[in-house]
DNA sequence: GTCGGGATCAACT
DNA sequence: GTTGATCCCGACG
């Protein structure tokens, strides 16, 4: 097993803060867009009521039960495509939701995809990040460690930053878990919003 | 087959 | 602070 695969084959709440500073890179016909990850959330499996995998594997969530290193994409609120990196061991669901990042390559294409917004907002929030990268649902399940076009990239040199921790955004269950991690004080991190109770 | 709702965002008051 | 957009998915039967 590759070093990166081993790195990802740990519980999502351990992997999540370690992914800050890594990058996602998507190559399309148009260009390359690379995003440096600044905000993440950990999701578990059948013991995490806020996880899509809580009720066991379904056609959508089954990739979360697979081996670490794959990408789990889902449509949110009918509009957005959100991006997770699958973690943990095969057979147990866990993944890290990539909530925000900084565009470090292909900023012109990212601007075209996002319209007229300030640069720090290009990939701020999971829906915006998916749009800036140009991700589409059929790519869900791809292996980020062997795919040439959609890849998880280790930082070239260790960037120095502090990590903040807090509750996950937009969920209504298991809200006490401090499973959101972000690059302290970074302009690309999304605003916190509590989940709406039924 | 039908139906309710969501790990969101932007535009509005 | 509130609301509309818009599409799968998952639950139920």
PDB file of N, CA and C in Angstrom, chain A residues 39-145:
ATOM      1  N   UNK A  39     -10.188  24.047   4.812  1.00  0.00           N
ATOM      2  CA  UNK A  39     -11.277  23.740   5.750  1.00  0.00           C
ATOM      3  C   UNK A  39     -11.857  22.366   5.419  1.00  0.00           C
ATOM      4  N   UNK A  40     -12.049  21.544   6.449  1.00  0.00           N
ATOM      5  CA  UNK A  40     -12.538  20.174   6.255  1.00  0.00           C
ATOM      6  C   UNK A  40     -13.500  19.787   7.385  1.00  0.00           C
ATOM      7  N   UNK A  41     -14.268  18.722   7.148  1.00  0.00           N
ATOM      8  CA  UNK A  41     -15.084  18.106   8.206  1.00  0.00           C
ATOM      9  C   UNK A  41     -14.964  16.595   8.098  1.00  0.00           C
ATOM     10  N   UNK A  42     -14.949  15.928   9.265  1.00  0.00           N
ATOM     11  CA  UNK A  42     -14.887  14.467   9.286  1.00  0.00           C
ATOM     12  C   UNK A  42     -16.290  13.885   9.401  1.00  0.00           C
ATOM     13  N   UNK A  43     -16.550  12.823   8.643  1.00  0.00           N
ATOM     14  CA  UNK A  43     -17.807  12.081   8.762  1.00  0.00           C
ATOM     15  C   UNK A  43     -17.493  10.613   8.961  1.00  0.00           C
ATOM     16  N   UNK A  44     -18.284   9.969   9.817  1.00  0.00           N
ATOM     17  CA  UNK A  44     -18.076   8.566  10.131  1.00  0.00           C
ATOM     18  C   UNK A  44     -19.085   7.687   9.421  1.00  0.00           C
ATOM     19  N   UNK A  45     -19.282   6.516   9.962  1.00  0.00           N
ATOM     20  CA  UNK A  45     -20.174   5.556   9.331  1.00  0.00           C
ATOM     21  C   UNK A  45     -21.438   5.336  10.138  1.00  0.00           C
ATOM     22  N   UNK A  46     -21.690   4.093  10.495  1.00  0.00           N
ATOM     23  CA  UNK A  46     -22.967   3.751  11.094  1.00  0.00           C
ATOM     24  C   UNK A  46     -23.074   4.151  12.559  1.00  0.00           C
ATOM     25  N   UNK A  47     -22.024   4.801  13.088  1.00  0.00           N
ATOM     26  CA  UNK A  47     -22.122   5.355  14.437  1.00  0.00           C
ATOM     27  C   UNK A  47     -22.213   6.881  14.402  1.00  0.00           C
ATOM     28  N   UNK A  48     -22.286   7.467  13.208  1.00  0.00           N
ATOM     29  CA  UNK A  48     -22.354   8.925  13.063  1.00  0.00           C
ATOM     30  C   UNK A  48     -23.695   9.316  12.446  1.00  0.00           C
ATOM     31  N   UNK A  49     -24.634   9.800  13.261  1.00  0.00           N
ATOM     32  CA  UNK A  49     -25.989  10.089  12.760  1.00  0.00           C
ATOM     33  C   UNK A  49     -26.027  11.193  11.711  1.00  0.00           C
ATOM     34  N   UNK A  50     -24.965  11.980  11.599  1.00  0.00           N
ATOM     35  CA  UNK A  50     -24.944  13.060  10.602  1.00  0.00           C
ATOM     36  C   UNK A  50     -24.379  12.596   9.262  1.00  0.00           C
ATOM     37  N   UNK A  51     -23.927  11.343   9.198  1.00  0.00           N
ATOM     38  CA  UNK A  51     -23.261  10.841   7.985  1.00  0.00           C
ATOM     39  C   UNK A  51     -24.251  10.226   7.010  1.00  0.00           C
ATOM     40  N   UNK A  52     -23.969  10.373   5.721  1.00  0.00           N
ATOM     41  CA  UNK A  52     -24.788   9.717   4.702  1.00  0.00           C
ATOM     42  C   UNK A  52     -24.712   8.203   4.824  1.00  0.00           C
ATOM     43  N   UNK A  53     -23.707   7.699   5.514  1.00  0.00           N
ATOM     44  CA  UNK A  53     -23.507   6.248   5.632  1.00  0.00           C
ATOM     45  C   UNK A  53     -24.155   5.685   6.901  1.00  0.00           C
ATOM     46  N   UNK A  54     -24.854   6.538   7.635  1.00  0.00           N
ATOM     47  CA  UNK A  54     -25.401   6.136   8.941  1.00  0.00           C
ATOM     48  C   UNK A  54     -26.300   4.909   8.847  1.00  0.00           C
ATOM     49  N   UNK A  55     -27.120   4.843   7.787  1.00  0.00           N
ATOM     50  CA  UNK A  55     -28.078   3.742   7.656  1.00  0.00           C
ATOM     51  C   UNK A  55     -27.545   2.590   6.830  1.00  0.00           C
ATOM     52  N   UNK A  56     -26.229   2.539   6.676  1.00  0.00           N
ATOM     53  CA  UNK A  56     -25.645   1.457   5.898  1.00  0.00           C
ATOM     54  C   UNK A  56     -25.454   1.851   4.451  1.00  0.00           C
ATOM     55  N   UNK A  57     -24.790   0.986   3.677  1.00  0.00           N
ATOM     56  CA  UNK A  57     -24.468   1.337   2.299  1.00  0.00           C
ATOM     57  C   UNK A  57     -25.702   1.453   1.411  1.00  0.00           C
ATOM     58  N   UNK A  58     -25.730   2.475   0.578  1.00  0.00           N
ATOM     59  CA  UNK A  58     -26.761   2.676  -0.442  1.00  0.00           C
ATOM     60  C   UNK A  58     -26.006   2.967  -1.740  1.00  0.00           C
ATOM     61  N   UNK A  59     -26.706   3.009  -2.882  1.00  0.00           N
ATOM     62  CA  UNK A  59     -25.995   3.286  -4.134  1.00  0.00           C
ATOM     63  C   UNK A  59     -25.163   4.567  -4.074  1.00  0.00           C
ATOM     64  N   UNK A  60     -25.686   5.573  -3.404  1.00  0.00           N
ATOM     65  CA  UNK A  60     -24.933   6.824  -3.310  1.00  0.00           C
ATOM     66  C   UNK A  60     -23.746   6.684  -2.369  1.00  0.00           C
ATOM     67  N   UNK A  61     -23.980   6.147  -1.163  1.00  0.00           N
ATOM     68  CA  UNK A  61     -22.974   6.219  -0.100  1.00  0.00           C
ATOM     69  C   UNK A  61     -22.003   5.046  -0.083  1.00  0.00           C
ATOM     70  N   UNK A  62     -22.203   4.067  -0.960  1.00  0.00           N
ATOM     71  CA  UNK A  62     -21.378   2.851  -0.856  1.00  0.00           C
ATOM     72  C   UNK A  62     -19.889   3.145  -1.020  1.00  0.00           C
ATOM     73  N   UNK A  63     -19.558   4.185  -1.770  1.00  0.00           N
ATOM     74  CA  UNK A  63     -18.133   4.494  -1.956  1.00  0.00           C
ATOM     75  C   UNK A  63     -17.466   4.850  -0.627  1.00  0.00           C
ATOM     76  N   UNK A  64     -18.265   5.359   0.319  1.00  0.00           N
ATOM     77  CA  UNK A  64     -17.715   5.679   1.644  1.00  0.00           C
ATOM     78  C   UNK A  64     -17.267   4.428   2.395  1.00  0.00           C
ATOM     79  N   UNK A  65     -17.805   3.281   2.006  1.00  0.00           N
ATOM     80  CA  UNK A  65     -17.437   2.015   2.650  1.00  0.00           C
ATOM     81  C   UNK A  65     -16.226   1.370   1.974  1.00  0.00           C
ATOM     82  N   UNK A  66     -15.787   1.927   0.857  1.00  0.00           N
ATOM     83  CA  UNK A  66     -14.685   1.346   0.100  1.00  0.00           C
ATOM     84  C   UNK A  66     -13.330   1.756   0.650  1.00  0.00           C
ATOM     85  N   UNK A  67     -12.273   1.420  -0.076  1.00  0.00           N
ATOM     86  CA  UNK A  67     -10.922   1.723   0.382  1.00  0.00           C
ATOM     87  C   UNK A  67     -10.642   3.221   0.390  1.00  0.00           C
ATOM     88  N   UNK A  68      -9.711   3.637   1.236  1.00  0.00           N
ATOM     89  CA  UNK A  68      -9.328   5.039   1.357  1.00  0.00           C
ATOM     90  C   UNK A  68      -8.715   5.543   0.059  1.00  0.00           C
ATOM     91  N   UNK A  69      -8.910   6.835  -0.198  1.00  0.00           N
ATOM     92  CA  UNK A  69      -8.278   7.463  -1.350  1.00  0.00           C
ATOM     93  C   UNK A  69      -9.218   7.717  -2.505  1.00  0.00           C
ATOM     94  N   UNK A  70     -10.441   7.184  -2.423  1.00  0.00           N
ATOM     95  CA  UNK A  70     -11.408   7.468  -3.474  1.00  0.00           C
ATOM     96  C   UNK A  70     -12.129   8.771  -3.166  1.00  0.00           C
ATOM     97  N   UNK A  71     -12.798   9.312  -4.187  1.00  0.00           N
ATOM     98  CA  UNK A  71     -13.555  10.538  -3.987  1.00  0.00           C
ATOM     99  C   UNK A  71     -15.035  10.179  -3.906  1.00  0.00           C
ATOM    100  N   UNK A  72     -15.718  10.746  -2.901  1.00  0.00           N
ATOM    101  CA  UNK A  72     -17.164  10.579  -2.759  1.00  0.00           C
ATOM    102  C   UNK A  72     -17.819  11.920  -3.054  1.00  0.00           C
ATOM    103  N   UNK A  73     -18.595  11.972  -4.152  1.00  0.00           N
ATOM    104  CA  UNK A  73     -19.276  13.207  -4.541  1.00  0.00           C
ATOM    105  C   UNK A  73     -20.777  13.026  -4.372  1.00  0.00           C
ATOM    106  N   UNK A  74     -21.456  14.045  -3.907  1.00  0.00           N
ATOM    107  CA  UNK A  74     -22.917  13.972  -3.799  1.00  0.00           C
ATOM    108  C   UNK A  74     -23.517  15.322  -4.166  1.00  0.00           C
ATOM    109  N   UNK A  75     -24.797  15.304  -4.591  1.00  0.00           N
ATOM    110  CA  UNK A  75     -25.472  16.548  -4.913  1.00  0.00           C
ATOM    111  C   UNK A  75     -26.163  17.078  -3.663  1.00  0.00           C
ATOM    112  N   UNK A  76     -25.955  18.363  -3.425  1.00  0.00           N
ATOM    113  CA  UNK A  76     -26.496  18.989  -2.233  1.00  0.00           C
ATOM    114  C   UNK A  76     -27.558  20.009  -2.622  1.00  0.00           C
ATOM    115  N   UNK A  77     -28.707  19.956  -2.004  1.00  0.00           N
ATOM    116  CA  UNK A  77     -29.805  20.883  -2.233  1.00  0.00           C
ATOM    117  C   UNK A  77     -30.138  21.020  -3.720  1.00  0.00           C
ATOM    118  N   UNK A  78     -29.994  19.951  -4.455  1.00  0.00           N
ATOM    119  CA  UNK A  78     -30.378  19.945  -5.851  1.00  0.00           C
ATOM    120  C   UNK A  78     -29.454  20.702  -6.778  1.00  0.00           C
ATOM    121  N   UNK A  79     -28.440  21.350  -6.249  1.00  0.00           N
ATOM    122  CA  UNK A  79     -27.671  22.294  -7.043  1.00  0.00           C
ATOM    123  C   UNK A  79     -26.174  22.010  -7.018  1.00  0.00           C
ATOM    124  N   UNK A  80     -25.649  21.813  -5.839  1.00  0.00           N
ATOM    125  CA  UNK A  80     -24.194  21.782  -5.681  1.00  0.00           C
ATOM    126  C   UNK A  80     -23.633  20.365  -5.690  1.00  0.00           C
ATOM    127  N   UNK A  81     -22.372  20.261  -6.077  1.00  0.00           N
ATOM    128  CA  UNK A  81     -21.644  18.994  -5.962  1.00  0.00           C
ATOM    129  C   UNK A  81     -20.590  19.167  -4.881  1.00  0.00           C
ATOM    130  N   UNK A  82     -20.681  18.313  -3.843  1.00  0.00           N
ATOM    131  CA  UNK A  82     -19.746  18.411  -2.728  1.00  0.00           C
ATOM    132  C   UNK A  82     -18.777  17.237  -2.758  1.00  0.00           C
ATOM    133  N   UNK A  83     -17.554  17.498  -2.279  1.00  0.00           N
ATOM    134  CA  UNK A  83     -16.431  16.593  -2.478  1.00  0.00           C
ATOM    135  C   UNK A  83     -15.885  16.059  -1.155  1.00  0.00           C
ATOM    136  N   UNK A  84     -15.809  14.728  -1.045  1.00  0.00           N
ATOM    137  CA  UNK A  84     -15.215  14.068   0.111  1.00  0.00           C
ATOM    138  C   UNK A  84     -14.051  13.191  -0.318  1.00  0.00           C
ATOM    139  N   UNK A  85     -13.061  13.055   0.575  1.00  0.00           N
ATOM    140  CA  UNK A  85     -11.995  12.073   0.400  1.00  0.00           C
ATOM    141  C   UNK A  85     -12.301  10.901   1.324  1.00  0.00           C
ATOM    142  N   UNK A  86     -12.419   9.701   0.774  1.00  0.00           N
ATOM    143  CA  UNK A  86     -12.721   8.531   1.585  1.00  0.00           C
ATOM    144  C   UNK A  86     -11.497   8.158   2.420  1.00  0.00           C
ATOM    145  N   UNK A  87     -11.754   7.863   3.695  1.00  0.00           N
ATOM    146  CA  UNK A  87     -10.682   7.522   4.629  1.00  0.00           C
ATOM    147  C   UNK A  87     -10.993   6.176   5.285  1.00  0.00           C
ATOM    148  N   UNK A  88     -10.189   5.794   6.272  1.00  0.00           N
ATOM    149  CA  UNK A  88     -10.473   4.603   7.067  1.00  0.00           C
ATOM    150  C   UNK A  88     -10.183   3.307   6.324  1.00  0.00           C
ATOM    151  N   UNK A  89     -10.717   2.218   6.889  1.00  0.00           N
ATOM    152  CA  UNK A  89     -10.458   0.900   6.320  1.00  0.00           C
ATOM    153  C   UNK A  89     -11.672   0.427   5.534  1.00  0.00           C
ATOM    154  N   UNK A  90     -11.418  -0.392   4.524  1.00  0.00           N
ATOM    155  CA  UNK A  90     -12.489  -0.908   3.677  1.00  0.00           C
ATOM    156  C   UNK A  90     -13.501  -1.679   4.527  1.00  0.00           C
ATOM    157  N   UNK A  91     -14.786  -1.432   4.277  1.00  0.00           N
ATOM    158  CA  UNK A  91     -15.831  -2.100   5.033  1.00  0.00           C
ATOM    159  C   UNK A  91     -16.436  -1.214   6.101  1.00  0.00           C
ATOM    160  N   UNK A  92     -15.690  -0.192   6.539  1.00  0.00           N
ATOM    161  CA  UNK A  92     -16.212   0.772   7.499  1.00  0.00           C
ATOM    162  C   UNK A  92     -16.243   2.139   6.825  1.00  0.00           C
ATOM    163  N   UNK A  93     -17.419   2.796   6.871  1.00  0.00           N
ATOM    164  CA  UNK A  93     -17.559   4.066   6.166  1.00  0.00           C
ATOM    165  C   UNK A  93     -16.890   5.194   6.929  1.00  0.00           C
ATOM    166  N   UNK A  94     -16.101   5.980   6.222  1.00  0.00           N
ATOM    167  CA  UNK A  94     -15.636   7.248   6.769  1.00  0.00           C
ATOM    168  C   UNK A  94     -15.069   8.089   5.636  1.00  0.00           C
ATOM    169  N   UNK A  95     -15.198   9.410   5.793  1.00  0.00           N
ATOM    170  CA  UNK A  95     -14.754  10.313   4.742  1.00  0.00           C
ATOM    171  C   UNK A  95     -14.539  11.701   5.325  1.00  0.00           C
ATOM    172  N   UNK A  96     -13.777  12.507   4.604  1.00  0.00           N
ATOM    173  CA  UNK A  96     -13.527  13.890   4.988  1.00  0.00           C
ATOM    174  C   UNK A  96     -14.122  14.799   3.922  1.00  0.00           C
ATOM    175  N   UNK A  97     -15.091  15.633   4.335  1.00  0.00           N
ATOM    176  CA  UNK A  97     -15.693  16.613   3.434  1.00  0.00           C
ATOM    177  C   UNK A  97     -14.739  17.788   3.268  1.00  0.00           C
ATOM    178  N   UNK A  98     -14.420  18.117   2.009  1.00  0.00           N
ATOM    179  CA  UNK A  98     -13.559  19.266   1.738  1.00  0.00           C
ATOM    180  C   UNK A  98     -14.447  20.498   1.625  1.00  0.00           C
ATOM    181  N   UNK A  99     -14.396  21.370   2.622  1.00  0.00           N
ATOM    182  CA  UNK A  99     -15.342  22.482   2.706  1.00  0.00           C
ATOM    183  C   UNK A  99     -14.871  23.756   2.029  1.00  0.00           C
ATOM    184  N   UNK A 100     -13.550  23.968   1.959  1.00  0.00           N
ATOM    185  CA  UNK A 100     -13.059  25.214   1.365  1.00  0.00           C
ATOM    186  C   UNK A 100     -11.582  25.098   1.039  1.00  0.00           C
ATOM    187  N   UNK A 101     -11.142  25.992   0.150  1.00  0.00           N
ATOM    188  CA  UNK A 101      -9.738  26.001  -0.220  1.00  0.00           C
ATOM    189  C   UNK A 101      -9.372  27.273  -0.957  1.00  0.00           C
ATOM    190  N   UNK A 102      -8.089  27.361  -1.264  1.00  0.00           N
ATOM    191  CA  UNK A 102      -7.562  28.519  -1.983  1.00  0.00           C
ATOM    192  C   UNK A 102      -7.104  28.053  -3.362  1.00  0.00           C
ATOM    193  N   UNK A 103      -7.570  28.752  -4.391  1.00  0.00           N
ATOM    194  CA  UNK A 103      -7.158  28.399  -5.757  1.00  0.00           C
ATOM    195  C   UNK A 103      -5.707  28.818  -5.951  1.00  0.00           C
ATOM    196  N   UNK A 104      -4.849  27.843  -6.281  1.00  0.00           N
ATOM    197  CA  UNK A 104      -3.420  28.135  -6.445  1.00  0.00           C
ATOM    198  C   UNK A 104      -2.962  27.958  -7.890  1.00  0.00           C
ATOM    199  N   UNK A 105      -3.829  27.419  -8.725  1.00  0.00           N
ATOM    200  CA  UNK A 105      -3.486  27.227 -10.139  1.00  0.00           C
ATOM    201  C   UNK A 105      -4.790  27.274 -10.930  1.00  0.00           C
ATOM    202  N   UNK A 106      -4.742  27.848 -12.131  1.00  0.00           N
ATOM    203  CA  UNK A 106      -5.940  27.910 -12.969  1.00  0.00           C
ATOM    204  C   UNK A 106      -6.973  28.886 -12.462  1.00  0.00           C
ATOM    205  N   UNK A 107      -6.510  29.999 -11.910  1.00  0.00           N
ATOM    206  CA  UNK A 107      -7.457  30.923 -11.284  1.00  0.00           C
ATOM    207  C   UNK A 107      -8.382  31.573 -12.317  1.00  0.00           C
ATOM    208  N   UNK A 108      -7.908  31.699 -13.553  1.00  0.00           N
ATOM    209  CA  UNK A 108      -8.775  32.282 -14.585  1.00  0.00           C
ATOM    210  C   UNK A 108      -9.980  31.398 -14.886  1.00  0.00           C
ATOM    211  N   UNK A 109      -9.727  30.084 -14.994  1.00  0.00           N
ATOM    212  CA  UNK A 109     -10.828  29.157 -15.236  1.00  0.00           C
ATOM    213  C   UNK A 109     -11.768  29.112 -14.039  1.00  0.00           C
ATOM    214  N   UNK A 110     -11.210  29.125 -12.828  1.00  0.00           N
ATOM    215  CA  UNK A 110     -12.041  29.130 -11.624  1.00  0.00           C
ATOM    216  C   UNK A 110     -12.935  30.367 -11.596  1.00  0.00           C
ATOM    217  N   UNK A 111     -12.392  31.511 -11.996  1.00  0.00           N
ATOM    218  CA  UNK A 111     -13.190  32.752 -12.039  1.00  0.00           C
ATOM    219  C   UNK A 111     -14.302  32.624 -13.068  1.00  0.00           C
ATOM    220  N   UNK A 112     -14.016  32.004 -14.206  1.00  0.00           N
ATOM    221  CA  UNK A 112     -15.038  31.841 -15.239  1.00  0.00           C
ATOM    222  C   UNK A 112     -16.176  30.958 -14.722  1.00  0.00           C
ATOM    223  N   UNK A 113     -15.805  29.902 -13.996  1.00  0.00           N
ATOM    224  CA  UNK A 113     -16.832  28.998 -13.469  1.00  0.00           C
ATOM    225  C   UNK A 113     -17.668  29.649 -12.373  1.00  0.00           C
ATOM    226  N   UNK A 114     -17.088  30.547 -11.616  1.00  0.00           N
ATOM    227  CA  UNK A 114     -17.747  31.095 -10.436  1.00  0.00           C
ATOM    228  C   UNK A 114     -18.411  32.441 -10.659  1.00  0.00           C
ATOM    229  N   UNK A 115     -18.045  33.141 -11.751  1.00  0.00           N
ATOM    230  CA  UNK A 115     -18.619  34.458 -11.937  1.00  0.00           C
ATOM    231  C   UNK A 115     -17.851  35.508 -11.161  1.00  0.00           C
ATOM    232  N   UNK A 116     -18.496  36.622 -10.908  1.00  0.00           N
ATOM    233  CA  UNK A 116     -17.814  37.778 -10.360  1.00  0.00           C
ATOM    234  C   UNK A 116     -17.771  37.735  -8.837  1.00  0.00           C
ATOM    235  N   UNK A 117     -16.810  36.983  -8.291  1.00  0.00           N
ATOM    236  CA  UNK A 117     -16.631  36.965  -6.836  1.00  0.00           C
ATOM    237  C   UNK A 117     -15.157  37.205  -6.524  1.00  0.00           C
ATOM    238  N   UNK A 118     -14.898  37.668  -5.301  1.00  0.00           N
ATOM    239  CA  UNK A 118     -13.521  37.917  -4.874  1.00  0.00           C
ATOM    240  C   UNK A 118     -12.734  36.602  -4.850  1.00  0.00           C
ATOM    241  N   UNK A 119     -11.444  36.678  -5.097  1.00  0.00           N
ATOM    242  CA  UNK A 119     -10.628  35.472  -5.175  1.00  0.00           C
ATOM    243  C   UNK A 119     -10.730  34.554  -3.950  1.00  0.00           C
ATOM    244  N   UNK A 120     -10.716  35.079  -2.723  1.00  0.00           N
ATOM    245  CA  UNK A 120     -10.808  34.163  -1.570  1.00  0.00           C
ATOM    246  C   UNK A 120     -12.140  33.408  -1.510  1.00  0.00           C
ATOM    247  N   UNK A 121     -13.153  33.898  -2.229  1.00  0.00           N
ATOM    248  CA  UNK A 121     -14.472  33.255  -2.201  1.00  0.00           C
ATOM    249  C   UNK A 121     -14.652  32.238  -3.320  1.00  0.00           C
ATOM    250  N   UNK A 122     -13.663  32.088  -4.192  1.00  0.00           N
ATOM    251  CA  UNK A 122     -13.822  31.189  -5.341  1.00  0.00           C
ATOM    252  C   UNK A 122     -14.148  29.765  -4.906  1.00  0.00           C
ATOM    253  N   UNK A 123     -13.483  29.290  -3.867  1.00  0.00           N
ATOM    254  CA  UNK A 123     -13.704  27.914  -3.387  1.00  0.00           C
ATOM    255  C   UNK A 123     -14.034  27.918  -1.902  1.00  0.00           C
ATOM    256  N   UNK A 124     -14.800  28.927  -1.469  1.00  0.00           N
ATOM    257  CA  UNK A 124     -15.214  29.044  -0.062  1.00  0.00           C
ATOM    258  C   UNK A 124     -16.585  28.407   0.097  1.00  0.00           C
ATOM    259  N   UNK A 125     -16.655  27.309   0.864  1.00  0.00           N
ATOM    260  CA  UNK A 125     -17.896  26.546   1.002  1.00  0.00           C
ATOM    261  C   UNK A 125     -17.858  25.353   0.064  1.00  0.00           C
ATOM    262  N   UNK A 126     -18.418  24.216   0.478  1.00  0.00           N
ATOM    263  CA  UNK A 126     -18.299  22.975  -0.290  1.00  0.00           C
ATOM    264  C   UNK A 126     -18.931  23.050  -1.676  1.00  0.00           C
ATOM    265  N   UNK A 127     -20.060  23.762  -1.809  1.00  0.00           N
ATOM    266  CA  UNK A 127     -20.690  23.895  -3.114  1.00  0.00           C
ATOM    267  C   UNK A 127     -19.822  24.717  -4.056  1.00  0.00           C
ATOM    268  N   UNK A 128     -19.279  25.804  -3.541  1.00  0.00           N
ATOM    269  CA  UNK A 128     -18.427  26.665  -4.358  1.00  0.00           C
ATOM    270  C   UNK A 128     -17.135  25.967  -4.746  1.00  0.00           C
ATOM    271  N   UNK A 129     -16.583  25.172  -3.836  1.00  0.00           N
ATOM    272  CA  UNK A 129     -15.352  24.437  -4.139  1.00  0.00           C
ATOM    273  C   UNK A 129     -15.585  23.438  -5.273  1.00  0.00           C
ATOM    274  N   UNK A 130     -16.699  22.742  -5.222  1.00  0.00           N
ATOM    275  CA  UNK A 130     -17.028  21.796  -6.286  1.00  0.00           C
ATOM    276  C   UNK A 130     -17.187  22.492  -7.629  1.00  0.00           C
ATOM    277  N   UNK A 131     -17.772  23.671  -7.600  1.00  0.00           N
ATOM    278  CA  UNK A 131     -17.981  24.426  -8.830  1.00  0.00           C
ATOM    279  C   UNK A 131     -16.662  24.964  -9.375  1.00  0.00           C
ATOM    280  N   UNK A 132     -15.816  25.502  -8.492  1.00  0.00           N
ATOM    281  CA  UNK A 132     -14.521  26.050  -8.923  1.00  0.00           C
ATOM    282  C   UNK A 132     -13.665  24.961  -9.567  1.00  0.00           C
ATOM    283  N   UNK A 133     -13.749  23.750  -9.013  1.00  0.00           N
ATOM    284  CA  UNK A 133     -12.955  22.641  -9.546  1.00  0.00           C
ATOM    285  C   UNK A 133     -13.612  22.015 -10.781  1.00  0.00           C
ATOM    286  N   UNK A 134     -14.902  22.268 -10.976  1.00  0.00           N
ATOM    287  CA  UNK A 134     -15.599  21.695 -12.129  1.00  0.00           C
ATOM    288  C   UNK A 134     -15.913  20.214 -11.955  1.00  0.00           C
ATOM    289  N   UNK A 135     -16.217  19.803 -10.724  1.00  0.00           N
ATOM    290  CA  UNK A 135     -16.502  18.394 -10.447  1.00  0.00           C
ATOM    291  C   UNK A 135     -17.910  18.022 -10.896  1.00  0.00           C
ATOM    292  N   UNK A 136     -18.085  16.780 -11.336  1.00  0.00           N
ATOM    293  CA  UNK A 136     -19.402  16.285 -11.741  1.00  0.00           C
ATOM    294  C   UNK A 136     -19.677  14.951 -11.061  1.00  0.00           C
ATOM    295  N   UNK A 137     -20.977  14.679 -10.820  1.00  0.00           N
ATOM    296  CA  UNK A 137     -21.361  13.490 -10.056  1.00  0.00           C
ATOM    297  C   UNK A 137     -20.789  12.172 -10.587  1.00  0.00           C
ATOM    298  N   UNK A 138     -20.748  11.944 -11.909  1.00  0.00           N
ATOM    299  CA  UNK A 138     -20.267  10.647 -12.390  1.00  0.00           C
ATOM    300  C   UNK A 138     -18.822  10.344 -11.985  1.00  0.00           C
ATOM    301  N   UNK A 139     -18.089  11.352 -11.537  1.00  0.00           N
ATOM    302  CA  UNK A 139     -16.707  11.118 -11.112  1.00  0.00           C
ATOM    303  C   UNK A 139     -16.631  10.491  -9.730  1.00  0.00           C
ATOM    304  N   UNK A 140     -17.767  10.422  -9.016  1.00  0.00           N
ATOM    305  CA  UNK A 140     -17.746   9.839  -7.671  1.00  0.00           C
ATOM    306  C   UNK A 140     -17.227   8.411  -7.723  1.00  0.00           C
ATOM    307  N   UNK A 141     -16.326   8.076  -6.812  1.00  0.00           N
ATOM    308  CA  UNK A 141     -15.752   6.737  -6.781  1.00  0.00           C
ATOM    309  C   UNK A 141     -14.365   6.644  -7.393  1.00  0.00           C
ATOM    310  N   UNK A 142     -13.960   7.697  -8.117  1.00  0.00           N
ATOM    311  CA  UNK A 142     -12.625   7.685  -8.722  1.00  0.00           C
ATOM    312  C   UNK A 142     -11.549   7.637  -7.637  1.00  0.00           C
ATOM    313  N   UNK A 143     -10.432   6.988  -7.975  1.00  0.00           N
ATOM    314  CA  UNK A 143      -9.312   6.894  -7.036  1.00  0.00           C
ATOM    315  C   UNK A 143      -8.419   8.120  -7.196  1.00  0.00           C
ATOM    316  N   UNK A 144      -8.328   8.923  -6.146  1.00  0.00           N
ATOM    317  CA  UNK A 144      -7.557  10.167  -6.194  1.00  0.00           C
ATOM    318  C   UNK A 144      -6.057   9.924  -6.202  1.00  0.00           C
ATOM    319  N   UNK A 145      -5.642   8.689  -5.973  1.00  0.00           N
ATOM    320  CA  UNK A 145      -4.210   8.396  -5.910  1.00  0.00           C
ATOM    321  C   UNK A 145      -3.679   7.823  -7.215  1.00  0.00           C
TER     322      UNK A 145
END
